[in-house]
Amino acid sequence: MSHTFHIPVLGLGFTVDTPLKVGRYGISSVISIVDDMLIERMRKFYAKKNQEEYAAIDMKDEDHRAKRICDYLNMVNRKLNEQFEQLKSQLFTAESDLTRYFQLLPETSFLKIKYNQMFLEADQVEKDRIGVALRQEMNKGAIDVNIMAKIDKTNFRPNGETTGDDNSDALAGLRGFAMSDLDSSIVLSAGMNPRLYGYLESFADFFPDQQEKLKKKVILKVSDFRSAFIQAKFLAKKGIWVSEFRVESGLNCGGHAFATEGYLIGPILEEFKTKRQDMIADIYVIYENALLTKGITISNPPAMRITVQGGIGTVEENNFILDHYQVDGTGWGSPFLLVPEATNVDDETLQNLVKSTAADFYISGSSPLGVPFNNYRLSSAEKLRVARIEKGRPGSPCKKKYLVSNTEFTDKPICLASREYQNLKLKQLETLGLGAEDYQTQYTKITEKLCLCEGLTAATYIKDGILNPKEDAAVAICPGPNLAYFSRTFSLDEMVKHIYGKMNLLQGVTRSSFFVNELNLYVDYLKNDISNHLKTLDSKKIKQLEKFKEQLLIGIEYYKKLAGSITNQTEQYLNKFTNELHEIEAQLRLIAIQEYSEV
């Protein structure tokens, strides 16, 4: 790979076409394929932009979801290939994209070293020869795709019959990727879905060919070692190899926040580091045997990468993770929301993000999935949600229905953010005879749900000028808290230079270590969890909370010892790091969970 970082999936629309913005420079990124309506409109947008023919795939067409996703991915792949070939055909001039490709590379990469040697070469024939060799060794960025495994709505025909398991949202999305001509990976996130995982077996591209190459690979986004190992063994039994574990901080990330049971990113990465080879060996035995039952033989385990993402903010942090934990790469997500060249953020939201403080980013109960969600107080979608409540009409019209899940009042699932559900739930709340405080608490929990299907695509439509007059222009955005430290918009070159330490975009900014930032998020999470269960604390919940607290204390002890291994930071940084650990530990030890149950 050309770069040591990738751009993870950001919401539904923010990275939907990022490969066409950064892929030619060797930067890999991830497209969400949850929303096939967005994807179809983007295919139409690019057809018009490139003056190409466009044949619509209607929602009434057979297997429309898979076909839409397949056609869009093929278009992105085709256009990126065209961009890349055009780039490689250019001369090494100061303003060419070819030169920009190499200037963006990290100084330690083989290609960059060879590129620098070319300019030191005095002999023009040799110089030209190196230039030809460089073009042959260039790589474009991967067009990876993401499916949130648990977003797997069952679909129905007009007569009420289901369209079958293979046509659920997640499986149809997977089929669209599998049918495409991409040579890339599918990133499976948000937990294990056995039906989806089993469906991978249906497609030959996920199995090694005669040269033992995997055309399509599987990446698991995970937040701890145990879960990663369990999921990988499950897939290996089906002959599916996990080509990468994308380890993400449970709370110090954007989008949905899948908190661990108090396990912190440092100890998690340490476990991956110490158990990596044994894990590969164990999984390979299962995998090899499964392939034999399918008539496939291989001689060696395929490559298995480990990458890390969530809250990384400086080159020192980035390099320490790469070196100390011996991982293969890092993910930089939320900061790229401030890079208009790379992602789709409308001007109004962009300007709000630039002037935001840490208090504007918070972990909320806004997601209809019932999973903690990184929300942004200044988003226009959040303002619209509040305005609807003030008008006495809480909830959103539910048009896309990707996140429907509740059958409390209806036969078919409806969305917790929908006006229909909130109206029914609030009517029920009126009958419970609760006191004013309890009523308000429950009212807030019901009405804080946010329409993500519309909100997470609106910025893309606005930026590209394809928002329909009757559509909501309210933008939902879900940055990680790390974004608060970046205070302006940046060019692609600036952000990449920051990642590789060629410039510092956080000059003069007071910021704790990303280890400490995550730890603080977990302490706050523990406090909120206790507060939310004060009236229902039982022995089981107390035991879970005590275990959570103990894991945090174990993590703090780990970080105290780790401080001696951090050699690429200043003494001032290390003093701040250890002082903050002691302060958080003292604060944590004062949380007496057992006493709360006696209040």
JSON list of C-alpha atoms in Angstrom, two decimals, residues 101 254 272 278 339 400 404 473 513 570 580:
[
{"chain": "A", "resi": 101, "resn": "TYR", "atom": "CA", "xyz": [1.03, 11.62, -5.75]},
{"chain": "A", "resi": 254, "resn": "GLY", "atom": "CA", "xyz": [-17.27, 9.02, 15.24]},
{"chain": "A", "resi": 272, "resn": "PHE", "atom": "CA", "xyz": [-3.53, -8.16, 19.66]},
{"chain": "A", "resi": 278, "resn": "ASP", "atom": "CA", "xyz": [-1.04, -17.60, 17.73]},
{"chain": "A", "resi": 339, "resn": "VAL", "atom": "CA", "xyz": [-11.08, 18.59, 4.22]},
{"chain": "A", "resi": 400, "resn": "LYS", "atom": "CA", "xyz": [-36.36, 5.42, 3.77]},
{"chain": "A", "resi": 404, "resn": "VAL", "atom": "CA", "xyz": [-36.92, 0.36, 11.43]},
{"chain": "A", "resi": 473, "resn": "ALA", "atom": "CA", "xyz": [-32.10, 20.19, 4.14]},
{"chain": "A", "resi": 513, "resn": "SER", "atom": "CA", "xyz": [-3.05, 11.99, 24.85]},
{"chain": "A", "resi": 570, "resn": "THR", "atom": "CA", "xyz": [8.48, 15.59, 25.10]},
{"chain": "A", "resi": 580, "resn": "GLU", "atom": "CA", "xyz": [-3.67, 13.01, 34.30]}
]
